[in-house]
Amino acid sequence: MNIQWDAEKYTNDFSFVHQYGSSLLDLIDGENLSVLDLGCGSGALTKELAERGYDAEGIDASAELLQAARTHYPELRFTQADAVSFQTGRQFDVVFSNAVFHWIDREKQADMIAHVFDALKPQGQFIFEFGGHGNNALIHGALARAFEARNLTYQMPFYFPTVGEYASLLEQGGFVVRTALLLDRPTRLNGGDGLCEWIRMFVKAPFEGIGPDLREEIIRSAAADLEGILCHNGSWYADYVRLRCKAVKPLV
Ligand code: BEZ
């Protein structure tokens, strides 16, 4: 799924995305390694990888986000490419990815995994986190009810697999799975209108063909539905569930 990103808003108002990704970097085993940041967005974690001493570079499909990455971190190398078809001129010790794979359709995951496998050296580490089974289930449920109340059908646009399903895809792709966890991560959203802003930023495809007034009415209705559940003392929380994995490319 390709979406048009508002790079500045994404970088400033949704900085929790890369802040949470920071702890994922601790799963990297070894020093002075080459690391490919797959779906690097505006480059905050690519920069952190470089600060930790890794030879880091980033790939992303979005021209808007890459422009922000190049502006903020001109010393780093960023390339525009799609995660399901990217080619690298060299093999890396680590392929790292944060909050990206839920944007890739289920049918394209095997292609993406195959490209990661090719991009890694033998014994290379594939370390990633993205939305897992049940991610944002309350939000998508409320949106589905708001669509249905207006005789519309809500198509949840993301891929949120279970540990079993994803570990199996990794094994079919030749990887050995070392760690695979599904964890709840309720996440505080910025601002008093946090949930509506979150929906406007991330949930675009289901609203295609729907006019701006109706779109806004649906978003407000979903937020009103969830106020007693996801809003506490004036702050909104998104019901994030993460799938966090480390897999290794075997020596032979
Ligand atoms: C996530 O990081 O889990 C996510 C963010 C936006 C849309 C869907 C999932």
Coordinates of C-alpha atoms and ligand atoms in Angstrom, one line a residue:
M1 CA 0.0 0.0 0.0
N2 CA 1.5 3.4 -1.0
I3 CA 0.3 6.4 0.9
Q4 CA 1.1 10.1 0.5
W5 CA 2.9 11.1 3.7
D6 CA 2.9 14.5 5.4
A7 CA 6.5 14.1 6.4
E8 CA 6.7 17.1 8.7
K9 CA 3.5 16.1 10.7
Y10 CA 4.6 12.5 10.8
T11 CA 8.1 13.4 12.1
N12 CA 6.9 15.9 14.7
D13 CA 3.5 14.6 15.9
F14 CA 4.1 10.9 15.7
S15 CA 7.6 10.7 17.0
F16 CA 6.6 7.9 19.4
V17 CA 6.9 5.6 16.3
H18 CA 10.7 5.9 16.2
Q19 CA 11.1 6.5 20.0
Y20 CA 9.6 3.0 20.7
G21 CA 11.7 1.6 17.8
S22 CA 14.8 2.6 19.7
S23 CA 14.6 -0.4 22.1
L24 CA 14.5 -2.7 19.1
L25 CA 18.0 -1.7 18.2
D26 CA 19.2 -3.4 21.4
L27 CA 18.4 -6.8 19.8
I28 CA 21.3 -6.3 17.3
D29 CA 24.2 -8.6 18.3
G30 CA 27.7 -7.3 17.5
E31 CA 29.6 -4.1 16.8
N32 CA 30.7 -2.2 13.7
L33 CA 28.1 -4.0 11.6
S34 CA 26.5 -2.9 8.4
V35 CA 22.8 -2.3 8.9
L36 CA 20.0 -1.7 6.3
D37 CA 17.1 0.2 7.8
L38 CA 14.2 -1.1 5.7
G39 CA 11.3 1.4 5.5
C40 CA 13.5 4.1 7.2
G41 CA 10.8 6.9 6.9
S42 CA 12.3 10.2 7.9
G43 CA 15.5 8.5 9.1
A44 CA 15.4 9.0 12.9
L45 CA 16.4 5.3 13.6
T46 CA 18.9 5.2 10.7
K47 CA 20.6 8.1 12.5
E48 CA 20.4 6.3 15.8
L49 CA 22.0 3.2 14.2
A50 CA 24.8 5.4 12.9
E51 CA 25.3 7.0 16.4
R52 CA 25.6 3.5 17.8
G53 CA 28.5 2.9 15.5
Y54 CA 26.9 0.9 12.8
D55 CA 27.4 1.5 9.1
A56 CA 23.8 2.3 8.5
E57 CA 21.8 3.2 5.4
G58 CA 18.1 3.5 4.7
I59 CA 15.6 2.5 2.1
D60 CA 12.0 3.8 1.8
A61 CA 9.3 3.9 -0.8
S62 CA 8.1 7.4 0.1
A63 CA 9.8 10.4 -1.7
E64 CA 8.3 12.8 0.9
L65 CA 9.8 10.9 3.9
L66 CA 13.2 10.4 2.1
Q67 CA 13.4 14.1 1.4
A68 CA 12.9 14.8 5.1
A69 CA 15.6 12.1 5.9
R70 CA 18.1 13.6 3.5
T71 CA 17.5 17.1 4.8
H72 CA 17.9 16.1 8.5
Y73 CA 20.8 13.6 8.0
P74 CA 22.7 14.6 4.9
E75 CA 25.7 12.6 6.0
L76 CA 23.7 9.3 5.6
R77 CA 22.8 7.3 2.5
F78 CA 19.1 6.9 1.7
T79 CA 17.7 5.2 -1.4
Q80 CA 14.2 5.1 -2.7
A81 CA 12.9 1.6 -3.2
D82 CA 10.0 -0.6 -2.4
A83 CA 10.4 -3.2 0.4
V84 CA 9.0 -6.0 -1.8
S85 CA 11.3 -5.4 -4.7
F86 CA 14.4 -3.7 -3.5
Q87 CA 17.9 -4.7 -4.6
T88 CA 21.1 -3.8 -2.8
G89 CA 24.6 -3.7 -4.3
R90 CA 26.0 -5.5 -1.3
Q91 CA 25.0 -7.8 1.5
F92 CA 24.4 -6.5 5.1
D93 CA 25.1 -7.9 8.5
V94 CA 21.7 -6.8 9.7
V95 CA 18.4 -5.8 8.1
F96 CA 16.4 -3.8 10.6
S97 CA 12.8 -2.5 10.2
N98 CA 10.4 -0.7 12.5
A99 CA 6.6 -0.2 12.0
V100 CA 6.6 -1.0 8.3
F101 CA 5.5 -4.5 7.4
H102 CA 1.8 -4.0 8.4
W103 CA 1.6 -1.7 5.3
I104 CA 2.5 -4.6 3.0
D105 CA -0.3 -6.9 1.9
R106 CA -0.3 -10.5 3.1
E107 CA 0.3 -11.8 -0.5
K108 CA 3.5 -9.7 -0.8
Q109 CA 5.1 -10.6 2.5
A110 CA 6.9 -13.7 1.0
D111 CA 8.5 -11.5 -1.7
M112 CA 9.6 -9.0 0.9
I113 CA 11.1 -11.7 3.1
A114 CA 13.0 -13.2 0.0
H115 CA 14.5 -9.8 -0.8
V116 CA 15.6 -9.4 2.8
F117 CA 17.2 -12.9 2.7
D118 CA 19.2 -11.9 -0.4
A119 CA 20.3 -8.7 1.1
L120 CA 21.8 -10.4 4.2
K121 CA 25.2 -12.1 4.6
P122 CA 25.1 -15.7 5.9
Q123 CA 24.4 -15.5 9.7
G124 CA 22.9 -12.0 9.1
Q125 CA 20.3 -10.8 11.5
F126 CA 16.8 -9.8 10.5
I127 CA 15.3 -7.7 13.3
F128 CA 11.9 -6.0 13.1
E129 CA 8.8 -4.9 14.8
F130 CA 5.4 -4.1 13.4
G131 CA 1.7 -4.3 14.1
G132 CA 0.7 -7.8 15.3
H133 CA -2.5 -9.7 15.7
G134 CA -5.1 -7.5 17.4
N135 CA -3.3 -4.2 16.7
N136 CA -5.6 -1.2 17.0
A137 CA -8.6 -3.6 17.2
L138 CA -10.7 -1.2 19.2
I139 CA -10.0 1.6 16.7
H140 CA -10.7 -0.4 13.6
G141 CA -13.8 -1.9 15.3
A142 CA -15.2 1.6 16.0
L143 CA -14.5 2.7 12.4
A144 CA -16.2 -0.4 11.1
R145 CA -19.3 0.4 13.2
A146 CA -19.3 4.0 12.1
F147 CA -19.1 2.9 8.4
E148 CA -21.8 0.3 8.9
A149 CA -24.2 2.8 10.5
R150 CA -24.0 4.8 7.3
N151 CA -24.5 1.7 5.1
L152 CA -20.8 1.6 4.1
T153 CA -18.3 -1.2 4.4
Y154 CA -15.0 -0.8 6.2
Q155 CA -12.1 -2.7 4.8
M156 CA -9.3 -2.8 7.4
P157 CA -6.3 -2.0 5.3
F158 CA -3.4 -3.4 7.3
Y159 CA -1.7 -6.8 7.8
F160 CA -1.5 -7.8 11.5
P161 CA -0.4 -11.4 11.7
T162 CA -0.1 -13.8 14.7
V163 CA 3.3 -15.0 15.9
G164 CA 2.6 -18.5 14.4
E165 CA 1.7 -17.1 10.9
Y166 CA 4.7 -14.8 10.7
A167 CA 7.2 -17.3 12.1
S168 CA 6.0 -19.8 9.5
L169 CA 6.5 -17.2 6.7
L170 CA 10.0 -16.5 7.9
E171 CA 10.9 -20.2 8.0
Q172 CA 9.4 -20.8 4.6
G173 CA 11.7 -18.0 3.5
G174 CA 14.8 -19.8 4.8
F175 CA 15.2 -18.0 8.1
V176 CA 15.7 -19.5 11.6
V177 CA 13.5 -17.7 14.1
R178 CA 15.3 -16.8 17.3
T179 CA 12.7 -14.6 19.0
A180 CA 9.1 -13.8 18.2
L181 CA 6.9 -11.9 20.7
L182 CA 3.4 -10.4 20.6
L183 CA 3.2 -7.6 23.1
D184 CA 0.6 -5.0 24.1
R185 CA 1.8 -1.4 23.9
P186 CA -0.9 1.1 24.7
T187 CA 0.5 4.3 23.3
R188 CA -0.3 7.9 24.3
L189 CA -1.2 10.1 21.3
N190 CA -0.4 13.8 21.1
G191 CA -3.0 16.5 21.7
G192 CA -6.6 16.7 22.8
D193 CA -7.8 15.5 19.4
G194 CA -5.2 12.6 19.4
L195 CA -7.4 9.8 18.1
C196 CA -9.0 11.8 15.3
E197 CA -5.5 13.0 14.2
W198 CA -4.2 9.5 14.3
I199 CA -7.0 8.2 12.1
R200 CA -6.5 11.2 9.7
M201 CA -2.8 10.4 9.4
F202 CA -2.8 6.7 9.1
V203 CA -6.2 5.4 7.9
K204 CA -6.6 6.7 4.4
A205 CA -7.5 3.8 2.0
P206 CA -11.0 3.0 3.5
F207 CA -12.0 6.6 2.9
E208 CA -11.3 6.6 -0.8
G209 CA -14.3 7.9 -2.7
I210 CA -15.9 9.3 0.5
G211 CA -16.2 13.1 0.7
P212 CA -14.4 15.2 3.3
D213 CA -17.6 16.0 5.3
L214 CA -18.7 12.4 5.6
R215 CA -15.1 11.3 6.3
E216 CA -14.9 13.8 9.2
E217 CA -18.3 12.7 10.5
I218 CA -17.2 9.0 10.5
I219 CA -13.9 9.9 12.3
R220 CA -15.7 11.9 15.0
S221 CA -18.3 9.2 15.5
A222 CA -15.6 6.5 15.9
A223 CA -13.8 8.8 18.4
A224 CA -17.0 9.5 20.4
D225 CA -17.6 5.7 20.5
L226 CA -14.2 5.1 22.1
E227 CA -13.9 8.1 24.4
G228 CA -14.8 6.1 27.5
I229 CA -12.3 3.4 26.6
L230 CA -9.2 5.1 25.0
C231 CA -9.3 8.6 26.5
H232 CA -8.1 9.1 30.0
N233 CA -7.8 12.4 31.8
G234 CA -7.9 14.2 28.4
S235 CA -5.2 12.1 26.7
W236 CA -5.9 9.6 24.0
Y237 CA -4.2 6.1 23.8
A238 CA -4.0 3.9 20.8
D239 CA -4.3 0.1 21.5
Y240 CA -1.1 -0.9 19.8
V241 CA 0.0 -4.6 19.7
R242 CA 3.5 -5.2 18.4
L243 CA 5.0 -8.3 16.7
R244 CA 8.7 -8.2 17.5
C245 CA 11.0 -10.7 15.9
K246 CA 14.6 -11.7 15.4
A247 CA 15.5 -14.2 12.7
V248 CA 18.8 -15.3 11.3
K249 CA 19.9 -16.3 7.9
P250 CA 21.7 -19.7 8.3
L251 CA 25.3 -20.2 7.3
V252 CA 24.5 -22.8 4.7
Ligands
BEZ1 C1 1.4 0.6 13.7 O1 2.5 1.1 13.9 O2 1.1 -0.5 14.3 C2 0.5 1.2 12.8 C3 0.5 2.5 12.5 C4 -0.4 3.1 11.7 C5 -1.3 2.3 11.0 C6 -1.3 1.0 11.2 C7 -0.5 0.4 12.1

